Amino acid sequence: MARKYARWLYRACFAVIILLVFYKIYLNFFEKDFIAEHASQVEKIESILNSKDEFKFAVVGNISNSVGIFERKIIPLLNEQDYDFVISAGNAVSTGGEDKYRAIYRTLSRLTMPYLLTFGPQEESRLGGFRFYDHFGPLHFSFKSGNNRFLFIDSTGTTDFSWQYRWLKEELTSSQEDNLFLFSAHPFYSSGKKSVFDLSENTFEESYQRRFSSLIEEFGVDVVFSSISPVFDKQIHGGTTFVTTGGAGGFVINDEKSHYHFVSVTVKDSRIEVSERPLEVGQHPIFRTVESAWFFLHSLFYVGYLNFFLLVSIFIVIAYWLHERVLSDRDYYPSYDIDWECRSNKPLKIVHFTNNYLPFIGGVPLSVERLRNGLKKLGHQILIVAPSYPGEMGNDDNGIFRVSSHIPFDRHSEFRVANIFSLKLYREVIRFKPDIIHVHHPFWLGRVGLYLAKFLKIPVVFTYHTRLEHYAHYVPLPSSVFRNLIAHSLIRRFANQCDGVIVPTECAQEYLRNIGVKRRILVQPTGIDIAQTSNLSVHKLDVLKRKYTEANERILISISRLSQEKNIDFLLAGVELLKSKYKQPFHLLIIGDGPDKQRIQSEISRKKLQSHISLMGSVNPEDIPLFCQLGEVFLFASMSETQGMVILEAMAGGMPVVAVRSSGIDDIVENGNNGYKTTYDVDLWSERVYQLLTNQELLETTSFGATVTARKYSIEHFSQNISRFYAAIQSNHLSKSVK
């Protein structure tokens, strides 16, 4: 039953879209436009009055685009009772929007007599003064006909009051007519009826009220008509009758003080009779609500094409969502029609897209290189698409295509911006005819890889290597905006566009699920070369010992890029604390380079740690296992890792690890077994280092545990699991294509 109703709702959405399109066409091509309407209306009134000694006109206030009251009740009465013309005393529209002006024009067109409007606060709202001037005419004006003069002032202050005062005085001074009628949306005097609508702001500007009312009374204006308050009130001051009428629409209470009405004015020679014409029945609340909803809908089409397209788009999205979520059959279980196990041994052509690669030393380049070597041993053909570095250009013999990158991303020229507009890049990938594309970043070259996978209709796999929120200092945006909003949104949107995602740890998988990634995820840490650690050159190791160690000196190792996100300052603070309580000689070798090298060296000097810490700079990746054999404890403080790959390399060398607990650490380091992970507490962190250095039995136990842990993460195992993941993703992609 629910599906049946959803199907009807789906069809109704499309019906509404069609109706809206045709309605917009009608509004823009068939509805009449109007300009300076008052000019023609005044001519009609003058023609009527010039041929009559006696005439009758109606004054209405606060129409507020009313359909139920003004259009359906008052207009028929006015047409039946032979009024010569109608004047609005203000607030004929509910707001000054274009839609409301067009609506009141259509409503007034139902009158069989001419009409005029007084400019009021609702006409002025939403920059309505410009629309009033375009559609009707000046905000203040006057005209005379026979023995009568009609004056209209702008009580909103849109036109300067001092200027209007001078104009009005000149008009009244030169006037020779017996009958003077003035229209001001704001009353000059309070009605005296203490209703909820009788507010001080509903009367004329206080600083000018006395000047204008004195002038009006001095020159013997016969009647002043106003609106604003939804009441009928008539007062006489200085021989001038002041009438407030605000019951031609809008909201009234329908009691003795506030009710629907209009004012009838009869003029015979110099005699003027003003009387109220109350309506017997008010508007029902339900119809009032329907009327408001109609005007809201109607307004969407006149403010501009943007709102129109927005509304249509909303219905399209709703219809699409209903179709995709409700009407389309969805199978969330894996397809068993294709046996991916049989495909896991089939050689594939795989293209890897990465924003950085060797010779740049970093976790991602090393991970990509190890995966490339492992997959090649399994028989796969690999093409690496990476930026060029000085001395590295073109497609070399090892299946690496270097994309020209003449512009460095940062001031240290370490990150290269590849030219993603290079046609050669696209031709090279298409010519390779890949079976699957593997991207290692969610932007730039990673985005190119995603595009090419969609273009070639092949599956794409994304490896989540980097916690982007920790790299906000590289982005020319407010760091909090990038860190808390853009980074997570970027990863979620990109990952959900891929066919499968690879993460190095369970923590990383949990993070992706928390931010809304719904794709299939493989948890697979990057492998390390266990054989390389086992087959070290004894001679090279002896050379390193003689070069960097002294008698009885304990060697600590840290491998890290020297940049802000790697938290090196925490490391220095921890060593400073260790120095204060561990009295035996020790030396920390920090291997790695980066933009913060000079600042970190200055900080080492400031803390007087030159004899305890040395910055080694970059070393050949092949020599990393030698340094891991050289050290006794591995120190790590970075919290920006998805997987601390160097931690596994350190463990392979038999070094227990002391690290700050984070997403890339938690799944690997086991307290008391292969090292320690601590909270972001430098005292606790340095205490764990001290504990290992002073307890030889604990050091040997954790060293053995570290070696056992590292053996679980071989490159062979790493490559085989990813190869099987490729097969599963490709089979799932093929099964969807068949459907």
XYZ file of C-alpha atoms in Angstrom:
739
model
C 0.000 0.000 0.000
C 2.838 2.405 0.869
C 4.440 1.686 -2.490
C 1.150 2.490 -4.258
C 0.881 5.866 -2.497
C 4.527 6.627 -3.244
C 3.922 5.932 -6.931
C 1.010 8.391 -6.956
C 3.125 10.996 -5.173
C 5.875 10.463 -7.727
C 3.434 11.098 -10.590
C 1.969 14.118 -8.811
C 5.424 15.712 -8.586
C 5.851 15.515 -12.341
C 2.338 16.886 -12.865
C 3.156 19.853 -10.627
C 6.378 20.493 -12.545
C 4.473 20.592 -15.851
C 1.822 22.916 -14.411
C 4.470 25.250 -12.994
C 6.257 25.475 -16.332
C 3.056 26.365 -18.194
C 2.060 28.835 -15.473
C 5.420 30.571 -15.780
C 4.968 30.791 -19.561
C 1.544 32.353 -19.025
C 2.820 34.898 -16.512
C 5.718 36.030 -18.688
C 4.115 36.066 -22.134
C 0.377 36.548 -21.719
C -0.100 38.706 -18.622
C -0.365 42.394 -19.390
C 2.328 44.769 -18.085
C 1.447 48.230 -16.728
C 3.399 51.505 -16.437
C 2.469 54.915 -14.890
C -1.100 53.753 -14.378
C -2.054 56.882 -12.401
C -1.703 59.076 -15.486
C -4.569 57.376 -17.306
C -6.613 56.983 -14.125
C -6.392 60.733 -13.332
C -7.520 61.572 -16.870
C -10.577 59.358 -16.420
C -11.425 60.973 -13.074
C -11.022 64.475 -14.510
C -13.314 63.562 -17.393
C -15.959 62.319 -14.957
C -15.792 65.307 -12.606
C -15.778 67.935 -15.348
C -19.230 66.780 -16.428
C -20.731 66.505 -12.933
C -21.705 68.889 -10.153
C -22.435 65.998 -7.829
C -20.286 62.877 -7.531
C -19.567 59.997 -5.207
C -16.312 58.177 -4.535
C -15.143 55.453 -2.169
C -12.064 55.404 0.050
C -10.550 52.083 1.067
C -7.614 51.381 3.375
C -5.422 48.382 4.129
C -6.491 46.280 1.153
C -3.290 44.270 1.668
C -3.863 42.283 -1.532
C -7.072 40.886 -0.089
C -8.988 38.540 -2.354
C -11.620 37.244 0.041
C -12.702 40.662 1.338
C -11.762 43.358 -1.136
C -11.934 41.514 -4.452
C -14.900 39.273 -3.714
C -17.004 41.464 -1.424
C -16.116 45.161 -1.635
C -15.504 45.462 -5.389
C -18.933 43.982 -6.301
C -20.577 46.485 -3.912
C -18.676 49.412 -5.413
C -19.588 48.349 -8.945
C -23.261 47.922 -8.037
C -23.627 51.268 -6.205
C -22.373 53.466 -9.047
C -19.342 55.047 -7.407
C -17.496 57.378 -9.758
C -13.995 56.370 -8.627
C -12.103 54.682 -5.789
C -9.073 55.863 -3.823
C -6.862 53.679 -1.646
C -5.687 55.545 1.458
C -2.581 53.346 1.747
C -1.409 49.756 2.158
C -3.145 48.450 -0.938
C -0.428 45.778 -1.154
C 0.732 43.470 1.602
C 4.412 44.102 0.730
C 6.271 46.067 -1.920
C 7.302 43.014 -3.934
C 6.700 42.846 -7.678
C 4.244 40.007 -7.229
C 2.070 42.055 -4.897
C 1.957 45.050 -7.250
C 0.907 42.831 -10.133
C -1.705 41.151 -7.969
C -3.274 44.462 -6.844
C -3.291 45.647 -10.447
C -5.297 42.593 -11.478
C -7.636 43.061 -8.539
C -8.265 46.763 -9.264
C -8.868 45.924 -12.917
C -12.142 44.339 -11.780
C -13.478 47.805 -10.900
C -15.766 49.457 -13.434
C -14.468 52.887 -12.404
C -11.024 54.567 -12.198
C -8.877 54.330 -9.090
C -5.828 55.901 -7.391
C -3.404 54.641 -4.753
C -1.798 56.418 -1.806
C 1.813 55.426 -1.099
C 2.000 53.711 2.312
C 4.485 51.717 4.381
C 3.531 48.389 2.796
C 3.965 49.857 -0.677
C 7.407 51.045 0.445
C 8.634 47.726 1.938
C 11.163 45.561 0.036
C 12.269 48.558 -2.061
C 8.689 48.913 -3.234
C 9.044 52.661 -3.804
C 10.782 52.020 -7.119
C 8.027 49.651 -8.223
C 5.274 52.071 -7.173
C 6.917 54.816 -9.216
C 7.286 52.553 -12.263
C 3.816 51.038 -12.173
C 1.707 53.930 -10.868
C 3.666 57.183 -10.704
C 5.155 59.697 -8.229
C 4.927 58.986 -4.509
C 3.362 62.411 -3.836
C 1.212 64.261 -6.351
C -1.944 66.329 -6.785
C -4.555 67.082 -9.420
C -7.632 69.274 -9.687
C -10.894 68.838 -11.466
C -13.656 71.377 -11.446
C -14.062 72.751 -7.952
C -12.075 69.936 -6.330
C -8.410 69.350 -5.567
C -6.932 66.020 -4.485
C -3.527 65.900 -2.775
C -1.481 62.774 -2.020
C 1.561 62.843 0.280
C 4.215 60.242 1.091
C 3.874 59.653 4.836
C 6.606 56.973 4.899
C 9.447 59.507 4.668
C 10.789 57.966 1.462
C 10.357 61.469 0.073
C 11.921 64.044 2.402
C 9.299 65.573 4.740
C 10.780 69.075 4.515
C 10.514 68.990 0.734
C 6.951 67.664 0.912
C 5.985 70.354 3.412
C 7.193 73.069 1.040
C 5.412 71.420 -1.879
C 2.150 71.053 0.066
C 2.261 74.660 1.245
C 2.705 75.899 -2.329
C -0.136 73.672 -3.519
C -2.511 74.887 -0.824
C -1.502 78.539 -1.274
C -2.248 78.467 -4.989
C -5.435 76.448 -4.613
C -8.710 78.213 -5.529
C -10.956 75.145 -5.271
C -13.690 74.906 -2.660
C -13.214 71.203 -1.940
C -9.800 70.018 -0.753
C -9.109 66.326 -0.119
C -5.770 65.083 1.245
C -4.572 61.481 1.477
C -1.849 60.298 3.884
C -1.357 56.643 4.749
C -0.353 57.519 8.317
C -3.066 59.244 10.394
C -2.222 62.631 11.897
C -4.200 61.835 15.040
C -4.589 58.649 17.019
C -8.016 57.066 16.713
C -8.520 57.154 20.466
C -9.831 53.604 20.306
C -7.376 51.680 22.445
C -7.214 48.490 20.441
C -4.165 46.335 19.946
C -3.663 48.111 16.616
C -3.582 51.644 18.001
C 0.207 51.912 18.264
C 2.296 55.086 18.246
C 4.182 54.028 15.123
C 0.854 53.898 13.221
C 0.579 57.683 13.210
C 2.394 60.354 11.220
C 6.086 61.066 11.936
C 6.002 62.785 15.337
C 8.592 65.464 14.523
C 6.529 66.638 11.508
C 2.994 65.806 12.638
C 2.327 69.212 14.201
C 3.696 71.178 11.239
C 1.672 69.278 8.655
C -1.580 69.189 10.648
C -1.329 72.941 11.392
C -0.765 73.668 7.708
C -3.705 71.463 6.724
C -6.034 73.103 9.227
C -4.773 76.604 8.411
C -5.665 76.297 4.727
C -9.005 74.660 5.416
C -8.522 71.218 3.922
C -11.953 69.640 4.063
C -11.132 65.962 4.646
C -7.912 64.034 5.323
C -8.064 60.285 4.670
C -5.606 57.799 6.229
C -5.314 54.056 6.740
C -2.739 51.931 8.663
C -4.960 51.137 11.682
C -7.677 48.535 10.892
C -10.437 50.705 12.371
C -12.895 53.386 11.274
C -12.412 56.709 13.024
C -13.589 60.250 12.261
C -12.355 63.348 14.105
C -12.553 67.092 13.503
C -9.603 69.361 14.254
C -9.542 73.049 13.302
C -12.453 72.609 10.939
C -10.816 69.694 9.082
C -12.296 66.209 9.199
C -9.661 63.490 9.762
C -10.842 60.025 8.720
C -9.013 56.754 9.402
C -10.181 53.749 7.430
C -8.342 50.436 7.490
C -10.924 47.742 6.961
C -10.790 46.887 3.259
C -8.700 43.756 3.775
C -5.843 42.488 5.866
C -6.477 41.315 9.390
C -9.241 42.679 11.629
C -10.774 41.398 14.840
C -14.368 41.769 13.603
C -15.634 43.579 16.681
C -17.021 47.041 17.332
C -13.585 48.661 17.090
C -12.061 46.694 14.240
C -14.120 45.335 11.343
C -14.239 45.242 7.553
C -15.609 48.382 5.914
C -15.010 51.117 3.356
C -15.811 54.841 3.353
C -18.358 56.501 1.089
C -17.870 60.189 0.195
C -20.634 62.195 -1.481
C -19.877 65.673 -2.855
C -22.534 68.157 -3.989
C -21.237 71.640 -4.683
C -19.458 72.534 -1.407
C -21.255 69.978 0.729
C -19.264 66.858 1.626
C -20.740 63.822 3.370
C -18.454 61.118 4.745
C -19.973 57.870 5.993
C -18.817 54.381 6.890
C -20.064 51.353 4.954
C -19.454 48.287 7.144
C -19.507 44.767 5.721
C -21.958 42.409 7.308
C -19.730 39.302 7.163
C -16.002 38.902 7.796
C -13.678 36.465 6.089
C -13.503 32.942 7.466
C -10.077 32.067 9.000
C -9.697 29.048 6.689
C -10.138 31.187 3.576
C -7.731 33.730 5.020
C -5.109 30.969 5.389
C -5.718 29.676 1.863
C -5.419 33.227 0.547
C -2.065 33.710 2.272
C -0.768 30.421 0.859
C -1.858 31.421 -2.645
C -0.045 34.746 -2.451
C 3.095 33.026 -1.214
C 2.995 30.625 -4.174
C 2.203 33.438 -6.581
C 5.095 35.552 -5.288
C 7.638 32.892 -6.236
C 7.117 33.604 -9.934
C 7.635 37.356 -9.913
C 10.737 37.841 -7.817
C 12.787 36.338 -10.659
C 13.645 33.313 -12.704
C 15.931 32.057 -9.929
C 13.043 31.273 -7.605
C 11.140 29.646 -10.416
C 13.973 27.319 -11.331
C 14.623 26.658 -7.656
C 11.059 25.564 -7.055
C 10.987 23.370 -10.150
C 14.334 21.854 -9.159
C 12.999 20.985 -5.723
C 10.144 19.043 -7.239
C 12.521 17.347 -9.658
C 14.774 16.299 -6.788
C 11.808 14.991 -4.820
C 10.602 13.038 -7.826
C 14.070 11.665 -8.501
C 14.517 10.689 -4.858
C 11.197 8.912 -4.796
C 12.040 7.070 -7.980
C 15.479 5.995 -6.791
C 14.600 5.199 -3.196
C 11.115 3.796 -3.479
C 10.258 2.705 -7.002
C 13.577 1.220 -8.104
C 14.363 -2.288 -6.908
C 17.577 -2.303 -4.916
C 19.697 -5.298 -3.961
C 22.123 -4.441 -1.166
C 23.649 -7.909 -1.020
C 26.804 -8.782 -2.994
C 26.204 -10.355 -6.367
C 27.022 -14.054 -6.548
C 26.380 -14.352 -10.281
C 30.074 -13.776 -11.018
C 32.673 -15.746 -9.071
C 35.286 -13.139 -8.186
C 37.479 -15.792 -6.554
C 38.174 -17.169 -10.029
C 39.070 -13.684 -11.221
C 41.493 -12.984 -8.359
C 44.351 -14.695 -10.227
C 43.642 -12.951 -13.513
C 46.310 -10.324 -14.397
C 44.889 -6.811 -14.533
C 45.958 -3.501 -15.995
C 45.892 -1.001 -13.145
C 46.545 2.753 -13.196
C 47.524 4.470 -9.936
C 46.974 8.225 -9.578
C 48.953 9.968 -6.828
C 49.659 13.634 -6.097
C 53.149 12.824 -4.793
C 55.613 10.077 -5.550
C 59.297 9.251 -5.418
C 61.772 10.933 -5.268
C 59.605 12.793 -2.738
C 59.952 10.872 0.527
C 56.690 10.383 2.373
C 54.212 7.775 3.504
C 52.049 7.870 0.368
C 54.920 7.598 -2.159
C 56.462 4.683 -0.255
C 53.094 2.943 0.069
C 52.382 3.342 -3.667
C 55.863 2.084 -4.569
C 55.558 -0.999 -2.355
C 52.118 -1.793 -3.743
C 53.403 -1.355 -7.303
C 56.260 -3.797 -6.714
C 53.997 -6.307 -4.973
C 51.334 -6.212 -7.691
C 53.926 -6.577 -10.445
C 55.168 -9.769 -8.768
C 51.594 -11.073 -8.949
C 51.569 -10.532 -12.719
C 49.603 -7.276 -12.908
C 50.571 -4.460 -15.299
C 50.945 -1.170 -13.447
C 50.998 2.438 -14.651
C 51.783 5.160 -12.108
C 50.508 8.675 -12.920
C 52.392 11.162 -10.743
C 53.756 14.727 -10.840
C 57.163 15.381 -12.295
C 60.033 16.486 -10.086
C 63.235 18.194 -11.167
C 65.046 15.661 -13.351
C 61.978 13.392 -13.650
C 59.922 13.933 -16.826
C 58.064 11.756 -19.270
C 57.000 8.125 -19.302
C 59.932 5.996 -18.149
C 60.558 2.319 -18.739
C 59.214 1.312 -15.319
C 55.583 2.201 -16.080
C 55.641 5.661 -14.501
C 54.021 8.542 -16.369
C 55.258 11.905 -15.108
C 52.754 14.736 -15.518
C 54.449 18.094 -16.033
C 54.310 20.167 -12.845
C 56.134 23.471 -13.069
C 54.248 25.084 -10.172
C 55.025 24.061 -6.575
C 52.060 24.023 -4.187
C 53.954 25.330 -1.141
C 56.736 27.841 -0.659
C 59.286 25.067 -0.100
C 58.574 23.540 -3.541
C 58.030 20.064 -2.040
C 54.487 19.484 -3.262
C 54.194 19.707 -7.020
C 50.988 20.719 -8.790
C 50.556 18.460 -11.813
C 49.101 19.874 -15.015
C 45.772 18.046 -15.066
C 44.880 19.763 -18.357
C 47.601 17.903 -20.223
C 45.985 16.011 -23.116
C 48.943 13.647 -23.111
C 47.912 12.475 -19.642
C 44.466 11.418 -20.834
C 45.768 9.858 -24.044
C 48.358 7.832 -22.122
C 45.809 6.390 -19.703
C 43.269 5.597 -22.439
C 45.975 3.950 -24.541
C 46.964 1.788 -21.550
C 43.376 0.363 -21.516
C 43.163 -0.173 -17.746
C 40.845 -2.675 -16.090
C 40.724 -0.696 -12.873
C 41.896 2.690 -11.589
C 43.331 3.207 -8.112
C 43.486 6.770 -6.733
C 45.442 7.796 -3.658
C 44.134 11.328 -3.068
C 40.574 12.726 -3.155
C 41.548 15.776 -5.206
C 43.600 16.964 -8.199
C 45.121 13.882 -9.900
C 42.797 11.728 -7.809
C 39.843 13.595 -9.296
C 41.275 13.021 -12.792
C 41.486 9.305 -12.049
C 37.862 9.253 -10.921
C 36.780 11.095 -14.072
C 38.673 8.704 -16.347
C 37.213 5.680 -14.555
C 33.699 7.013 -15.171
C 34.584 7.828 -18.774
C 36.044 4.370 -19.413
C 33.250 2.716 -17.404
C 35.653 0.808 -15.203
C 35.744 0.536 -11.393
C 37.768 2.933 -9.270
C 39.343 2.229 -5.867
C 40.383 4.938 -3.405
C 42.968 4.529 -0.642
C 42.394 6.848 2.310
C 45.986 7.682 3.281
C 45.823 11.126 4.845
C 43.848 12.903 7.554
C 43.233 16.071 5.570
C 41.970 18.043 8.569
C 45.537 18.094 9.937
C 46.788 19.822 6.791
C 44.598 22.937 7.078
C 47.693 25.158 7.372
C 48.560 24.382 3.747
C 45.190 25.566 2.421
C 44.463 29.284 1.742
C 41.201 29.156 3.701
C 40.251 29.770 7.356
C 41.708 26.731 9.083
C 38.568 26.028 11.143
C 36.406 26.003 8.001
C 38.681 23.549 6.208
C 39.354 21.430 9.288
C 35.774 21.067 10.518
C 33.757 21.194 7.312
C 35.535 20.990 3.980
C 37.995 18.164 4.737
C 35.362 15.698 5.968
C 32.870 16.644 3.255
C 35.528 16.289 0.550
C 36.499 12.794 1.682
C 32.889 11.633 2.106
C 31.748 12.846 -1.316
C 34.808 11.484 -3.101
C 34.784 8.086 -1.391
C 31.087 7.589 -2.135
C 31.782 8.162 -5.828
C 34.290 5.306 -5.876
C 33.517 1.592 -6.089
C 35.672 0.600 -3.150
C 37.811 2.168 -0.429
C 40.991 0.896 1.224
C 41.988 2.058 4.712
C 45.033 1.045 6.747
C 43.350 0.667 10.151
C 40.045 -0.118 11.854
C 40.042 3.419 13.269
C 40.175 4.867 9.762
C 37.280 2.633 8.716
C 35.231 3.799 11.697
C 35.974 7.426 10.800
C 34.769 6.945 7.215
C 31.570 5.298 8.405
C 30.999 8.117 10.895
C 31.219 10.806 8.208
C 28.839 8.905 5.919
C 30.947 6.791 3.552
C 28.770 3.912 2.354
C 31.074 2.142 -0.069
C 32.723 -1.229 0.463
C 35.820 -0.832 2.647
C 38.902 -3.037 2.942
C 41.055 -2.619 6.039
C 44.602 -3.308 4.839
C 47.723 -1.736 6.369
C 50.595 -0.960 4.021
C 53.106 -3.773 3.964
C 56.795 -3.569 4.769
C 59.754 -5.405 3.271
C 60.540 -7.974 5.959
C 63.264 -9.546 3.800
C 65.075 -6.234 3.499
C 65.229 -5.984 7.289
C 66.528 -9.535 7.617
C 69.298 -9.164 5.008
C 71.053 -6.056 6.275
C 74.698 -5.422 5.559
C 76.646 -5.967 8.784
C 79.403 -3.725 7.474
C 77.018 -0.799 6.841
C 75.497 -1.242 10.283
C 78.967 -1.096 11.918
C 79.754 2.074 9.966
C 76.555 3.719 11.248
C 77.332 2.721 14.839
C 80.820 4.196 14.701
C 79.510 7.354 13.047
C 76.537 8.159 15.277
C 77.154 6.462 18.629
C 79.602 6.979 21.398
C 80.577 4.733 24.284
C 77.593 3.788 26.475
C 75.273 6.141 24.533
C 71.677 4.965 24.032
C 70.314 5.648 20.557
C 66.683 6.690 20.021
C 65.203 6.997 16.535
C 62.335 9.034 15.069
C 61.382 9.100 11.393
C 59.131 11.966 10.442
C 58.641 14.763 7.995
C 59.628 18.063 9.625
C 56.347 19.916 9.303
C 53.650 21.322 11.531
C 51.224 18.400 11.310
C 53.905 15.941 12.565
C 53.903 17.412 16.090
C 57.704 17.642 16.419
C 57.443 20.235 19.206
C 55.823 17.593 21.419
C 58.763 15.302 20.677
C 61.276 17.984 21.714
C 59.387 18.720 24.922
C 59.364 15.017 25.776
C 63.115 14.662 25.205
C 63.701 17.750 27.344
C 61.832 16.077 30.221
C 63.698 12.806 29.637
C 67.009 14.653 29.833
C 66.104 16.018 33.265
C 65.572 12.574 34.829
C 67.603 10.078 32.769
C 71.259 10.686 33.579
C 72.881 8.234 31.189
C 73.958 9.559 27.786
C 71.373 9.179 25.018
C 70.915 10.633 21.563
C 67.811 11.002 19.390
C 68.298 10.844 15.621
C 65.371 12.457 13.750
C 65.352 11.223 10.159
C 63.434 13.318 7.653
C 63.273 16.749 6.082
C 60.624 19.390 5.677
C 59.661 23.066 5.775
C 60.027 23.354 9.570
C 63.639 22.164 9.703
C 65.219 25.545 10.503
C 62.597 26.383 13.107
C 62.995 22.993 14.777
C 66.792 23.357 14.808
C 66.389 26.744 16.486
C 64.056 25.198 19.044
C 66.628 22.453 19.768
C 69.258 25.128 20.388
C 66.901 27.157 22.567
C 66.213 24.112 24.744
C 69.970 23.285 24.812
C 69.377 19.821 23.365
C 72.128 19.884 20.703
C 74.000 17.071 22.445
C 70.831 14.938 22.649
C 69.061 15.524 19.310
C 70.359 15.531 15.737
C 68.369 16.304 12.601
C 69.593 13.796 10.025
C 67.665 15.127 7.035
C 66.484 12.789 4.283
C 68.179 9.431 3.907
C 67.942 6.829 1.176
C 64.834 4.664 1.794
C 67.068 1.589 1.481
C 69.040 2.773 4.528
C 65.974 3.158 6.783
C 66.176 -0.485 8.021
C 69.817 0.151 9.066
C 68.786 3.052 11.297
C 65.944 0.926 12.698
C 68.523 -1.696 13.695
C 70.756 1.002 15.153
C 68.198 2.396 17.605
C 66.834 0.907 20.813
C 63.512 2.777 21.082
C 61.439 4.465 18.382
C 59.783 7.780 19.297
C 56.721 9.116 17.479
C 54.433 12.078 18.192
C 52.417 12.638 15.003
C 48.628 12.468 15.278
C 47.898 13.044 11.585
C 48.546 9.502 10.358
C 45.981 7.069 9.059
C 48.713 4.446 9.454
C 52.131 4.987 10.990
C 54.012 3.021 8.342
C 57.363 3.993 9.846
C 56.219 2.416 13.104
C 56.039 -0.978 11.408
C 59.477 -0.417 9.895
C 60.814 0.440 13.349
C 59.213 -2.689 14.806
C 60.730 -4.774 12.012
C 64.115 -3.543 13.241
C 63.297 -4.713 16.764
C 62.553 -1.276 18.237
C 59.611 -0.914 20.629
C 57.567 2.221 19.951
C 56.483 5.064 22.225
C 53.822 7.120 20.426
C 50.934 9.493 21.049
C 47.674 7.613 20.739
C 45.808 8.439 17.516
C 43.947 6.792 14.642
C 47.106 5.542 12.918
C 48.649 4.199 16.115
C 45.863 2.585 18.077
C 45.527 -0.548 15.940
C 49.246 -1.362 15.866
C 50.855 -0.443 19.191
C 49.940 -2.684 22.127
C 50.938 -1.382 25.547
C 53.586 -3.541 27.179
C 53.790 -5.889 24.178
C 55.497 -3.914 21.401
C 55.757 -0.483 23.007
C 53.459 2.119 24.510
C 50.801 4.544 23.281
C 49.896 7.447 25.534
C 47.407 10.276 25.606
C 48.520 13.735 24.515
C 50.462 14.133 27.765
C 54.163 14.907 27.433
C 54.890 13.873 31.037
C 53.317 10.430 30.576
C 54.931 10.020 27.166
C 58.452 10.794 28.454
C 57.834 8.539 31.466
C 57.177 5.589 29.112
C 60.460 6.262 27.284
C 62.278 6.445 30.630
C 60.633 3.167 31.675
C 61.971 1.325 28.614
C 65.472 2.755 28.963
C 65.757 1.822 32.633
C 64.175 -1.644 32.492
C 66.268 -3.958 30.312
C 63.919 -6.908 30.687
C 60.939 -4.791 29.560
C 62.984 -3.428 26.661
C 63.858 -6.929 25.457
C 60.267 -8.159 25.843
C 58.772 -5.269 23.877
C 61.549 -5.523 21.285
C 60.630 -9.141 20.629
C 56.915 -8.237 20.532
C 57.641 -5.497 18.002
C 59.409 -7.971 15.708
C 56.496 -10.415 15.916
C 54.009 -7.631 15.091
C 55.983 -6.476 12.045
C 56.044 -9.962 10.524
C 52.250 -9.791 10.094
C 52.584 -6.940 7.604
C 54.591 -8.272 4.681
C 54.412 -6.675 1.231
C 53.368 -10.046 -0.219
C 50.375 -10.327 2.105
C 49.541 -6.649 1.513
C 49.609 -7.009 -2.294
C 47.637 -10.259 -2.347
C 44.803 -8.805 -0.264
C 44.532 -5.737 -2.463
C 44.624 -7.890 -5.592
C 41.719 -9.918 -4.222
C 39.898 -6.670 -3.396
C 40.373 -5.510 -6.995
C 38.808 -8.756 -8.208
C 35.817 -8.383 -5.891
C 35.260 -4.745 -6.895
C 35.598 -5.546 -10.591
C 33.154 -8.460 -10.333
C 30.624 -6.303 -8.520
C 31.036 -3.605 -11.169
C 30.475 -6.144 -13.955
C 27.364 -7.540 -12.275
C 25.870 -4.028 -12.111
C 26.666 -3.513 -15.778
C 24.825 -6.734 -16.661
C 21.758 -5.559 -14.751
